[in-house]
Short mmCIF file of C-alpha atoms in Angstrom, two decimals:
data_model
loop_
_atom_site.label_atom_id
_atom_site.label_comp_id
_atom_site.label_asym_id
_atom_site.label_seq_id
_atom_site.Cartn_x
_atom_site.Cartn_y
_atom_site.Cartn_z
CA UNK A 29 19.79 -35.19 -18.72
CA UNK A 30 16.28 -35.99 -17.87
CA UNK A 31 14.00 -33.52 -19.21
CA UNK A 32 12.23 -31.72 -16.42
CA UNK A 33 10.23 -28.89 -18.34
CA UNK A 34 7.18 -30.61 -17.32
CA UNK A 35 7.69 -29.91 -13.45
CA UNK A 36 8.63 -26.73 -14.79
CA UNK A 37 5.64 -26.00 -17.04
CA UNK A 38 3.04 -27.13 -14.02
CA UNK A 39 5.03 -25.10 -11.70
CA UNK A 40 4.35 -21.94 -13.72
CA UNK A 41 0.96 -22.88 -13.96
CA UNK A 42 0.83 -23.03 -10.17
CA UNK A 43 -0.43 -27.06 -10.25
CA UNK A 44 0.66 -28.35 -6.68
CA UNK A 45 -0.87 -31.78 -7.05
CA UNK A 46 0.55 -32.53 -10.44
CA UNK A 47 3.92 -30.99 -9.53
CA UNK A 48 4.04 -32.95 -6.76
CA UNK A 49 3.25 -35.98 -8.18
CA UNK A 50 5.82 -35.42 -11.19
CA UNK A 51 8.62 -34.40 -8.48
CA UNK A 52 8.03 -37.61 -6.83
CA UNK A 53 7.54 -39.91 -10.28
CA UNK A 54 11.34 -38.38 -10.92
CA UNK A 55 12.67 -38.77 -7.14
CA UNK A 56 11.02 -42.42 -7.87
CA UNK A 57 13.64 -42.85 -10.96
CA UNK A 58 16.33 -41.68 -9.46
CA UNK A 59 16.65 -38.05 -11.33
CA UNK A 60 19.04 -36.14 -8.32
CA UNK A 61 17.11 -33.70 -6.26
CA UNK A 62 19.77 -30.66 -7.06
CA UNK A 63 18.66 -31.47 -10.78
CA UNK A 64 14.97 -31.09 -10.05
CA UNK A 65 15.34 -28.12 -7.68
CA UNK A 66 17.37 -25.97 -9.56
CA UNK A 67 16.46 -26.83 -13.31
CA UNK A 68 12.74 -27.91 -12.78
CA UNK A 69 11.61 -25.52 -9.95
CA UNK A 70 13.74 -22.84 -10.09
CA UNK A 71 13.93 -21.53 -13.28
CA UNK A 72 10.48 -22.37 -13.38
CA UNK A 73 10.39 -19.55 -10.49
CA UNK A 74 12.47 -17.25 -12.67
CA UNK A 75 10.22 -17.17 -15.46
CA UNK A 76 7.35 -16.51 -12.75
CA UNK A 77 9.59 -13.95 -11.76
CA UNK A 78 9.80 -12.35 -15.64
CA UNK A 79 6.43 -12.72 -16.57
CA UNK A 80 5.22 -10.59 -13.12
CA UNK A 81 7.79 -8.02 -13.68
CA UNK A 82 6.46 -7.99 -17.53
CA UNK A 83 2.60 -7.90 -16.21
CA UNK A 84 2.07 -11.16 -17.84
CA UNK A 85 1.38 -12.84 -14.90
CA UNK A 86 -0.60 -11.41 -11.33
CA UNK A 87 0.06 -12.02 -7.57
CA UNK A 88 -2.61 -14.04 -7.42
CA UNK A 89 -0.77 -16.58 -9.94
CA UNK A 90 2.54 -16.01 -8.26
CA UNK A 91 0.93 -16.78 -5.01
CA UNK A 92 0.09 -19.99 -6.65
CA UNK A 93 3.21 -20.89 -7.79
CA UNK A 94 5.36 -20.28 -4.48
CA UNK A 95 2.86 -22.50 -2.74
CA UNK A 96 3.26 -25.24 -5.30
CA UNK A 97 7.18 -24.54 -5.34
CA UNK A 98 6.97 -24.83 -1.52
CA UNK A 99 5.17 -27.91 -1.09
CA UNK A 100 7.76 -29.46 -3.74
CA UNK A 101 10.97 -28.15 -1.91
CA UNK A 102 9.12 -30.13 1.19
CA UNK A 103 9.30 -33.40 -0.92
CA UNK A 104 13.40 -32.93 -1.78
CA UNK A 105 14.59 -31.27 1.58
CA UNK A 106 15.10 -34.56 2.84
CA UNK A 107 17.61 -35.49 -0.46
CA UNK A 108 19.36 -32.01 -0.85
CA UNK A 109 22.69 -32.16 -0.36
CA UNK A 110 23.91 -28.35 1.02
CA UNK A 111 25.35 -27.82 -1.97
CA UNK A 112 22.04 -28.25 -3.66
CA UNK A 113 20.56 -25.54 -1.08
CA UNK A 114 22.96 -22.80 -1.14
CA UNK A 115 23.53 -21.67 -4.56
CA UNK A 116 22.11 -18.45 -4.85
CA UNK A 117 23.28 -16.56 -1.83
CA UNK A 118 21.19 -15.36 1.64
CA UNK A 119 19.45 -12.37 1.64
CA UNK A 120 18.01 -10.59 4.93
CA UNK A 121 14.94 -8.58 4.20
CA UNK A 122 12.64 -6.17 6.36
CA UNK A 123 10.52 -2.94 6.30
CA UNK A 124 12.33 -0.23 7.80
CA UNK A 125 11.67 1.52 11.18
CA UNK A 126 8.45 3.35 11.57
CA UNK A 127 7.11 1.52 8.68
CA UNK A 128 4.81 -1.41 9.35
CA UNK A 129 3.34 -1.88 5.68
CA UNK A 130 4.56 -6.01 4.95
CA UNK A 131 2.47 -7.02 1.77
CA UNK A 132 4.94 -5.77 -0.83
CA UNK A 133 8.40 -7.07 1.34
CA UNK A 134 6.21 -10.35 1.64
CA UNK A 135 5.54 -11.07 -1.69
CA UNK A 136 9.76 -10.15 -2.31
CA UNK A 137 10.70 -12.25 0.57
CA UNK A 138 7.98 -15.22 -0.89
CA UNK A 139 10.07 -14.48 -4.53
CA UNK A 140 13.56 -14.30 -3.56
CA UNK A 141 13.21 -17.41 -1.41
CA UNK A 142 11.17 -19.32 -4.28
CA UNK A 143 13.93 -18.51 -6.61
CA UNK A 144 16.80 -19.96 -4.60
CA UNK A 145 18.00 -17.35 -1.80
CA UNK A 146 17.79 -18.13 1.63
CA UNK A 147 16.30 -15.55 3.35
CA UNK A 148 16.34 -13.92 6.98
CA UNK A 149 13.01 -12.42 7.02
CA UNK A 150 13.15 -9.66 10.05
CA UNK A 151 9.77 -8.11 9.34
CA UNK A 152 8.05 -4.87 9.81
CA UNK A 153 9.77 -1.73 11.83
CA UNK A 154 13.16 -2.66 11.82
CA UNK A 155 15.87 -0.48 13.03
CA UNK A 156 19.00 -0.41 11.47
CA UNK A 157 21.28 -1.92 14.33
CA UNK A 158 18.55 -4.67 13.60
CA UNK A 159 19.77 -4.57 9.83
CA UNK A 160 23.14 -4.56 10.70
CA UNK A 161 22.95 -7.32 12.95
CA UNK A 162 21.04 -9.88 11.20
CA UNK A 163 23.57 -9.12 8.13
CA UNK A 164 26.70 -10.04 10.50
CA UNK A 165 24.80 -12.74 11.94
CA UNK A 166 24.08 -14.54 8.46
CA UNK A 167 27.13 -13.18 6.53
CA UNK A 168 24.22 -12.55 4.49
CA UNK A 169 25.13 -10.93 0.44
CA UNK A 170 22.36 -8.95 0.04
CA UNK A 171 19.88 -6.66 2.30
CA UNK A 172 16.94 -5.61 0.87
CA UNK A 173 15.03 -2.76 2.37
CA UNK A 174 11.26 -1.78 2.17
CA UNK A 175 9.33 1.52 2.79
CA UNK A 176 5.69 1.97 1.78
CA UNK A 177 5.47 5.79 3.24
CA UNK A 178 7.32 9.12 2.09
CA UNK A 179 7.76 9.81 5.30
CA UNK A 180 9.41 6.38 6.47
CA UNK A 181 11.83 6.96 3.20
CA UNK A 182 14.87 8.86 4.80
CA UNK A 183 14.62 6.00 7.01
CA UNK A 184 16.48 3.93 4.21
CA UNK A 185 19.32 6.63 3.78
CA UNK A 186 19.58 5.67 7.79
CA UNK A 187 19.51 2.08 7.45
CA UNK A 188 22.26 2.96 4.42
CA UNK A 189 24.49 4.45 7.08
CA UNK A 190 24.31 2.74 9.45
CA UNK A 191 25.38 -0.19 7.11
CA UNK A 192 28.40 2.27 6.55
CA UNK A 193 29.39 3.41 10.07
CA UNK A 194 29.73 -0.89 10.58
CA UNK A 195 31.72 -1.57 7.45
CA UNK A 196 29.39 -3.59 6.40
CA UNK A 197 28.79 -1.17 3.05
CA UNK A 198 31.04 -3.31 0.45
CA UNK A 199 30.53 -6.63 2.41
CA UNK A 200 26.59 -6.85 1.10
CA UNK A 201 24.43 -5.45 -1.91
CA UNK A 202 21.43 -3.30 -1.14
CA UNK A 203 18.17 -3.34 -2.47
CA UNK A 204 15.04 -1.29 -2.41
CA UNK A 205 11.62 -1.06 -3.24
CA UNK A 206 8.14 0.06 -1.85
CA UNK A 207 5.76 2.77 -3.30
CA UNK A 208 7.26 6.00 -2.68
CA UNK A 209 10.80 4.41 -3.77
CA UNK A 210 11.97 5.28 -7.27
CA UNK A 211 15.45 4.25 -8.84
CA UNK A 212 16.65 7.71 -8.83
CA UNK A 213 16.18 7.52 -4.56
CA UNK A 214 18.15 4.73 -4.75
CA UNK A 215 20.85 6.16 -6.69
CA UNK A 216 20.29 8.77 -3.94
CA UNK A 217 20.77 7.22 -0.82
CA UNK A 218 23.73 4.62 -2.66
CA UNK A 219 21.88 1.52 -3.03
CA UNK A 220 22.66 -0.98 -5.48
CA UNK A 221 19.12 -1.58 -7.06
CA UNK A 222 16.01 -0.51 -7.10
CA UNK A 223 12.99 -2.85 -7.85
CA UNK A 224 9.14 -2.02 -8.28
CA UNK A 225 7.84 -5.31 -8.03
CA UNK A 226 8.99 -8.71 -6.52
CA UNK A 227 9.83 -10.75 -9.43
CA UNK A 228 12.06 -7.51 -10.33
CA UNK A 229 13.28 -8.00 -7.51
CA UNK A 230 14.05 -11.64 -7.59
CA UNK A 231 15.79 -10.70 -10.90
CA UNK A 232 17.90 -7.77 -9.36
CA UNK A 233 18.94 -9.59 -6.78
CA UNK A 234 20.26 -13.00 -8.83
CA UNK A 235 21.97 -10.28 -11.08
CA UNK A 236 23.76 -8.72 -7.75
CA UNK A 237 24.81 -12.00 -6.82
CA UNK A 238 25.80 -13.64 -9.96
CA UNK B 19 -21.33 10.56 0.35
CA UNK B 20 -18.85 12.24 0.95
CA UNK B 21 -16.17 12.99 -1.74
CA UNK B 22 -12.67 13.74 -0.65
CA UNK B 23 -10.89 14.63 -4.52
CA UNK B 24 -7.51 12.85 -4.13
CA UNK B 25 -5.89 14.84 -7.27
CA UNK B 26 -3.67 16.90 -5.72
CA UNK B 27 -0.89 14.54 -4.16
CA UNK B 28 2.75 15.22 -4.67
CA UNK B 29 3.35 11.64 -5.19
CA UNK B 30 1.50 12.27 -8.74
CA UNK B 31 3.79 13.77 -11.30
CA UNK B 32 2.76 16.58 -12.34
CA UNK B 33 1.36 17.71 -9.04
CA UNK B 34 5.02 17.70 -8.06
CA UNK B 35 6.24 19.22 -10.65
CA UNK B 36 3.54 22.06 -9.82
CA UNK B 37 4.58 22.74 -6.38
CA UNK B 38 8.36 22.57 -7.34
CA UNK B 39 7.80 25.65 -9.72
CA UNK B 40 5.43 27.54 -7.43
CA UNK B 41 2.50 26.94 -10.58
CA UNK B 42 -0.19 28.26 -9.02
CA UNK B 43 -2.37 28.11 -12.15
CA UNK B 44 -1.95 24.58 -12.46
CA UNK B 45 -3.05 23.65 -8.74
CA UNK B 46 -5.86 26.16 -9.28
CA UNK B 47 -6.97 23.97 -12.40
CA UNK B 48 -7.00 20.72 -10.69
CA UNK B 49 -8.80 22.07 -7.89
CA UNK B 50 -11.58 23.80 -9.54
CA UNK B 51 -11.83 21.19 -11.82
CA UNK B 52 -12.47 18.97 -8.75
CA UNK B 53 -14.86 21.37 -7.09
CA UNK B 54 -16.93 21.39 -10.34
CA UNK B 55 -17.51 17.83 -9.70
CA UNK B 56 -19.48 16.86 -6.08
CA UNK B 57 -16.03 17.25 -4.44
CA UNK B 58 -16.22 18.07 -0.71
CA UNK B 59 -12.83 17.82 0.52
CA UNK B 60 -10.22 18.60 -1.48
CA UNK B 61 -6.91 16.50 -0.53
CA UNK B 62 -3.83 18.32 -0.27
CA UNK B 63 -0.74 15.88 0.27
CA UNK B 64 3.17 17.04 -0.14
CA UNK B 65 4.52 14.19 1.64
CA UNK B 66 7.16 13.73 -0.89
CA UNK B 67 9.38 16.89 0.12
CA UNK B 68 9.93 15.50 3.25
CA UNK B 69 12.57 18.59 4.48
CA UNK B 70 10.07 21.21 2.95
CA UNK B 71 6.30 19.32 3.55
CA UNK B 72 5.06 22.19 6.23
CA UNK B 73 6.08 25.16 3.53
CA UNK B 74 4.72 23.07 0.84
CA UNK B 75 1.46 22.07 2.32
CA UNK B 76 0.47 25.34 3.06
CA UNK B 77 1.27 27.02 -0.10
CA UNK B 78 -1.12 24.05 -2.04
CA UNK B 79 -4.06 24.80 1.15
CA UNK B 80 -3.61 28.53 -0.05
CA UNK B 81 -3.75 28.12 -3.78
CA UNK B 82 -6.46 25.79 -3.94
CA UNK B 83 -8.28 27.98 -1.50
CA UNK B 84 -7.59 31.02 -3.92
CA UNK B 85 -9.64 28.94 -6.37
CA UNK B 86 -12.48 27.59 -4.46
CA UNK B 87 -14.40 27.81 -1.21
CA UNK B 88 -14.08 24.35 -0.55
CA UNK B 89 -12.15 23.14 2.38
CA UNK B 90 -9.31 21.07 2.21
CA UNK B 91 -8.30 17.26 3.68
CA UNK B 92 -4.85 17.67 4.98
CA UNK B 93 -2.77 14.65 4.19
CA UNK B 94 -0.33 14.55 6.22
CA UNK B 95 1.16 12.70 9.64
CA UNK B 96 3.60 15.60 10.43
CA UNK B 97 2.49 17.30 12.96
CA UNK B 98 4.43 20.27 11.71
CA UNK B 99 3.11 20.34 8.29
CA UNK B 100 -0.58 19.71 9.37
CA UNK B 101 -0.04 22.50 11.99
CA UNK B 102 1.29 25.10 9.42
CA UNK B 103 -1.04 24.05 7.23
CA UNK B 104 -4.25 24.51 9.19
CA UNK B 105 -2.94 28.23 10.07
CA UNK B 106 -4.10 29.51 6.42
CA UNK B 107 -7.07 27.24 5.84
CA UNK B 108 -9.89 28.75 5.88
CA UNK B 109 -13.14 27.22 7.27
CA UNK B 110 -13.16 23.60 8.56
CA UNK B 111 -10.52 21.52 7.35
CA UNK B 112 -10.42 17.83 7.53
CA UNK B 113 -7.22 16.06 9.04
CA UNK B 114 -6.00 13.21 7.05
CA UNK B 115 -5.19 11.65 9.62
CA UNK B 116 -4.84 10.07 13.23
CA UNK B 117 -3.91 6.59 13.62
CA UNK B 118 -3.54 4.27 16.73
CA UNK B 119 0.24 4.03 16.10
CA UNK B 120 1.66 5.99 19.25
CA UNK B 121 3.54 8.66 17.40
CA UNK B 122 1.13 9.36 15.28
CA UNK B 123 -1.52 9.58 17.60
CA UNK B 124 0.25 11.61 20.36
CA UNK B 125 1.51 14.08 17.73
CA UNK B 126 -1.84 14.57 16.17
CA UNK B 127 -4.18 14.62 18.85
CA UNK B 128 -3.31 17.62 20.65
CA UNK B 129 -4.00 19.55 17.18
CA UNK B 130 -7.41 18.53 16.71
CA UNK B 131 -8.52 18.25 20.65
CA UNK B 132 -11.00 20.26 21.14
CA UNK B 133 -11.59 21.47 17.86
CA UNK B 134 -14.55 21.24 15.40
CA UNK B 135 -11.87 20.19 12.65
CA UNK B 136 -13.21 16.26 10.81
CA UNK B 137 -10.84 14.23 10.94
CA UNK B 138 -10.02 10.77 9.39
CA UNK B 139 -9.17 7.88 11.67
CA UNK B 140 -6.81 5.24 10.31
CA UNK B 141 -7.24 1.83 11.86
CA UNK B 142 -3.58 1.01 12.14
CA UNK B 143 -1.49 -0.05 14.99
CA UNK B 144 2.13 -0.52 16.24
CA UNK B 145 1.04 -4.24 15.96
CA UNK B 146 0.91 -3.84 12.29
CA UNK B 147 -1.86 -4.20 9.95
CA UNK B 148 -4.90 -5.35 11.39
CA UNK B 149 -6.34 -8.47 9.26
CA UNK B 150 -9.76 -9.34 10.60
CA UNK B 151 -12.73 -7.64 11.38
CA UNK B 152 -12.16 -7.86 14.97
CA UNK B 153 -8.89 -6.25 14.73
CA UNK B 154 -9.92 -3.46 12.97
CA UNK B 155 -12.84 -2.88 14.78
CA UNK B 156 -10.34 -3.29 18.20
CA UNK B 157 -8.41 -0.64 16.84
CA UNK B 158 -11.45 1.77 15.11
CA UNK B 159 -12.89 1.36 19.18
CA UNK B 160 -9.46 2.92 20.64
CA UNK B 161 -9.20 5.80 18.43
CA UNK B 162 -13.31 6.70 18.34
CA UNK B 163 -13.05 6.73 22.28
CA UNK B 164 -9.87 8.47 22.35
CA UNK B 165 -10.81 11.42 19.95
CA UNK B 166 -14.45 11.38 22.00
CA UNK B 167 -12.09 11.60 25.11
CA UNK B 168 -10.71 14.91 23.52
CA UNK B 169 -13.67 16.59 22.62
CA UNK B 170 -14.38 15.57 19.33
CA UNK B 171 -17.78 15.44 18.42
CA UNK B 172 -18.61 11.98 16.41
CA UNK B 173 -20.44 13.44 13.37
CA UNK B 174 -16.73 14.73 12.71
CA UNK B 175 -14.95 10.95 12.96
CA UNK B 176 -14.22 9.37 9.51
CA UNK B 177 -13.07 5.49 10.22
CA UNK B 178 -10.88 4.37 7.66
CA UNK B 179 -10.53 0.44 8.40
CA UNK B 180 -8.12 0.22 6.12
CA UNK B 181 -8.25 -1.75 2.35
CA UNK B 182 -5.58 -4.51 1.60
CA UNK B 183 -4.95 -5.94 -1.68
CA UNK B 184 -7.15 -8.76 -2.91
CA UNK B 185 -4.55 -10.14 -5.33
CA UNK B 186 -2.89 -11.38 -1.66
CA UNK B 187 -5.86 -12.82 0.27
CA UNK B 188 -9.32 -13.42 -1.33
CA UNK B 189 -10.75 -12.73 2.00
CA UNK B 190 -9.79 -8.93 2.22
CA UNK B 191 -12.77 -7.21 -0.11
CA UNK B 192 -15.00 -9.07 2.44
CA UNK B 193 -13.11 -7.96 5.73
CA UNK B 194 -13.52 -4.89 4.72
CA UNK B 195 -16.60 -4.64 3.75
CA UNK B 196 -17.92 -6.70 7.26
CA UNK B 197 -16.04 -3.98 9.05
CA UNK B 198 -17.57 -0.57 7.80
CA UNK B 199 -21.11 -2.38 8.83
CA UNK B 200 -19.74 -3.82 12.13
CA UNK B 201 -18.20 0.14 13.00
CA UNK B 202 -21.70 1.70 11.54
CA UNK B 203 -23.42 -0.73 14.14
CA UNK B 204 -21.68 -0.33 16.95
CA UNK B 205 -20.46 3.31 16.59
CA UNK B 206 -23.80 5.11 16.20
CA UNK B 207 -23.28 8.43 14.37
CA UNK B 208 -19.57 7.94 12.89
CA UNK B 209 -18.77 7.93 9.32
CA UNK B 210 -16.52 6.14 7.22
CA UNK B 211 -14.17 6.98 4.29
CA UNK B 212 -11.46 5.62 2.74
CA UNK B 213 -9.44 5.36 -0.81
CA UNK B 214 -10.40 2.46 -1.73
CA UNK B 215 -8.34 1.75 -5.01
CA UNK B 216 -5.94 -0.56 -2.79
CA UNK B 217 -8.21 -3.24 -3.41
CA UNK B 218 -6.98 -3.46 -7.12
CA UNK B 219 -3.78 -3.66 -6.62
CA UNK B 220 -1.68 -5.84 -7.79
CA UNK B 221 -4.34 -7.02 -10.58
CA UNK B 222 -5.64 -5.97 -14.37
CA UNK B 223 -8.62 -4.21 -15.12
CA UNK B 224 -8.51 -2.56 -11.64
CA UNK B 225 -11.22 -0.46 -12.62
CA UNK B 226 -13.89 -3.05 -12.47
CA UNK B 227 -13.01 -4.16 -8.87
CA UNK B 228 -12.96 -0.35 -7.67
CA UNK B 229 -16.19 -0.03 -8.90
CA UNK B 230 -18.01 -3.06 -7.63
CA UNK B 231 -16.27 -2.88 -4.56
CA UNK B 232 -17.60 0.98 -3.97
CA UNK B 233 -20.90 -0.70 -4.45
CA UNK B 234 -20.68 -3.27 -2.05
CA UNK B 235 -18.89 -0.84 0.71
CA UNK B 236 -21.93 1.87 -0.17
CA UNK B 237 -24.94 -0.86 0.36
CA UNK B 238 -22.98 -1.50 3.95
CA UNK B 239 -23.19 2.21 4.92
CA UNK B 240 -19.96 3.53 3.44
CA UNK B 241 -20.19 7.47 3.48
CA UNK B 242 -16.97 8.84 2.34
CA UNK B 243 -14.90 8.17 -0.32
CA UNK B 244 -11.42 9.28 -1.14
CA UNK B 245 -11.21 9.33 -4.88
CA UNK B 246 -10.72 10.86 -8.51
CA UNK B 247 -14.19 12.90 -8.40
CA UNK B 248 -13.52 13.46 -12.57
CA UNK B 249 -13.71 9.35 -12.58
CA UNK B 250 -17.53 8.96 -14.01
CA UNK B 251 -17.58 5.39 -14.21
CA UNK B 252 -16.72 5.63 -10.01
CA UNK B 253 -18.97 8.53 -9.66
CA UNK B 254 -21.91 6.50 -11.76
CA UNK B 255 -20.66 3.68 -9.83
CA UNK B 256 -21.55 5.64 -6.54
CA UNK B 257 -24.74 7.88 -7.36
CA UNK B 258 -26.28 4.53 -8.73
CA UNK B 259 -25.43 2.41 -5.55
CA UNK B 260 -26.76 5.36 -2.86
CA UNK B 261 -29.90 5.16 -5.10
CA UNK B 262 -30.19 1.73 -5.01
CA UNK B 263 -29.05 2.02 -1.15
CA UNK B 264 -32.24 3.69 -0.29
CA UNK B 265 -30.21 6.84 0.06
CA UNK B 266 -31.47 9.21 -2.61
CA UNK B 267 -34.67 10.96 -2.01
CA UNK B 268 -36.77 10.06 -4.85
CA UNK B 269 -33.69 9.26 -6.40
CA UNK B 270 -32.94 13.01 -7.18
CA UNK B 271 -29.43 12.52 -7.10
CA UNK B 272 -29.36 9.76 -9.51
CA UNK B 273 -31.64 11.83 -12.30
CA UNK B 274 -29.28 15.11 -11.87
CA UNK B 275 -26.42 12.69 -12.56
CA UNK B 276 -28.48 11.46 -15.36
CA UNK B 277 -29.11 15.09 -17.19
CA UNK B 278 -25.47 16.10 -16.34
CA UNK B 279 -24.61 13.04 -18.79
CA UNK B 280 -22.83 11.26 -16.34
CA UNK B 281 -24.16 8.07 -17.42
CA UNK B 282 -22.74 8.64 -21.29
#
């Protein structure tokens, strides 16, 4: 096996240009794309993930790193196979209704995507028929909800029903973060996890979906 | 400037803990405790209890005004709460606050029409969070003609344009620090305030940023703050920029702050 903990190395250190140009010397000898994807930049993106959950590393860094993963995924979409693409599940992600706070679901949605999910981003002030609909559409294994104000919190027990009322409960993990949002409300309202930050999140949610 | 103490908010542990147990003394503490330091407003926020905010709310606006004569910021956007609430206050409370999101604004506004109350005025929309300066001062224009539109008088406005995390877009400390000059330009009279700690987030040391970023928002015209008013590295940070500002008579302010030993 080629040894790829270069591309993963530069990756953490959010270097686009030399990622990029080590992604490409290895596309140039042949190393498959899958390889590179999910051994280079991938669990490159997982320790990103552990080291912001840890407070090792800042948003600023992650930022840095998502860009560089995402201008690298741009050089091997071309050679991924689907099999390569859709190992880690889809998750649909949004900020409940009422709520219109997105810096905290973006940075989860930017985390969960750089780590492998594909993910149905339905933004800000999203009702849950929205929810429920985007989850049937996808066939999607895990929702995750956000809520940066108390008083858009019982807004996530509604979402949680409504996920209920269209049997959709056991059919998809839940997960929730924001602010207000503590793990005890989420044992509360029935989720599945609860994460306070977004490589937590990206954690929780390959856990879920092992 | 004007100091709105943010101590006693539900969301903080032991606040909660205090209202939970009815413990009056230790509400009473934090507030005098605030009041003994330049506080003007003291926040009251119960947002947490979201079936029992109203009941809540107004036993902290009673207990803290059991303790001191100060007037209180109700934080709050439940129309409910704020209205039970302003029943016991005493004196002129602020209203923390109106926003241009519809339900916010039509709930509010027919509480503080008309009335001498101060009021805070969030620049948020239902089109989300405003990201340049235009935007928020789009939005700040709406609200400051709407509340004018219902009889409130402009020395009572607080614009809050709203901080967003630097750790997300290096541009944000600047936004908002073009937009309290922009509103103080073209809103003649209106204040601003805002918590400003949302700048940090989401990076170490966050006390350093706060505290340079006061400074820059101050030398723009920023005139109310909502913060920890026992913080004396903010509070230095403060004093020493209104000095510096041009905005302490013979720099009085800065030489109390001086003999208090706020500078040790």
């Amino acid at each position: 096996m080629t040894d790829l903990s270069e591309i993963t190395k530069a990756l953490i250190s959010g270097n686009t240009e030399q990622v990029c140009s080590l992604v490409k010397a290895e596309v140039t000898k042949g190393t498959n794309a899958g390889d590179i994807l999910n051994i280079g930049l991938i669990q490159g993106m997982d320790i990103v993930g552990e080291r912001m959950q840890s407070g090792d590393m800042f948003i600023p860094e992650v930022l840095m790193s998502a860009k560089t993963m995402s201008a690298a995924v741009e050089i091997l979409k071309p050679l991924l196979s689907a099999d390569d693409m859709s190992s880690a599940g889809h998750i649909v992600i949004g900020t409940v209704k009422g709520d219109l706070h997105d810096i905290g679901k973006n940075l989860v949605s930017m985390m969960v995507e750089s780590s492998g999910f594909e993910v149905t981003d339905l933004g800000v002030d999203v009702a849950p028929e929205a929810f429920v609909k985007a989850i049937q559409e996808k066939n999607a294994n895990i929702v995750a909800l956000s809520a940066l104000l108390t008083t858009t919190m019982p807004m996530m027990q509604q979402t949680m029903n409504a996920l209920v009322e269209s049997g959709l409960r056991d059919k998809v993990k839940v997960i929730v973060g924001g602010a207000p949002v503590n793990q005890d409300f989420a044992d509360k309202i029935g989720a599945d996890g609860y994460a306070p930050d977004a490589g937590s999140a990206s954690k929780l949610a390959k856990e879920l979906w092992a | 400037m004007i100091i709105i103490g943010e101590l006693i908010n539900a969301s903080r542990k032991a606040v909660a803990t205090a209202i939970e147990s009815c413990d009056k003394e230790a509400i009473r503490k934090i507030a005098m405790d605030q009041a003994e330091h330049h506080t003007d407003y003291i926040d009251v926020n119960a947002g947490i209890f979201v079936d029992k905010e109203a009941e809540y709310l107004t036993w902290l606006v009673e207990t803290v005004q059991d303790a001191t004569d100060i007037p209180c910021a109700i934080d709050s956007p439940d129309p409910k709460a704020v209205e039970a609430a302003l029943k016991v206050h005493k004196g002129t409370a602020m209203i923390n606050s109106i926003s241009l999101e519809k339900e916010r604004y039509d709930n509010i506004m027919p509480i503080i029409a008309g009335t001498g109350l101060k009021v805070v005025a969030l620049c948020m929309s239902d089109e989300g969070m405003p990201v340049t300066v235009d935007d928020r001062l789009k939005i700040a224009g709406k609200l400051i003609n709407g509340l004018l539109k219902n009889n409130i008088l402009v020395e009572n406005i607080f614009v809050d344009p709203l901080v967003q995390p630097l750790a997300v877009d290096k541009t944000y400390g600047m936004g908002f620090i073009n937009t309290i000059e922009a509103i103080k330009k073209e809103f003649k009279g209106i204040h601003t305030a805002c918590g400003l700690s949302n700048i940090s987030y989401g990076l170490p040391g966050r006390k350093h940023l706060n505290r340079a970023f006061m400074i820059q928002a101050v030398l723009k015209g920023l005139d109310g703050a909502i913060i920890n008013p026992l913080d004396k590295g903010m509070m230095s940070a403060i004093i020493t920029a209104e000095a510096l500002a041009g905005k302490d008579d013979y720099c009085m302010n800065y030489l109390k702050a001086f003999r208090s030993g706020l500078f040790n």
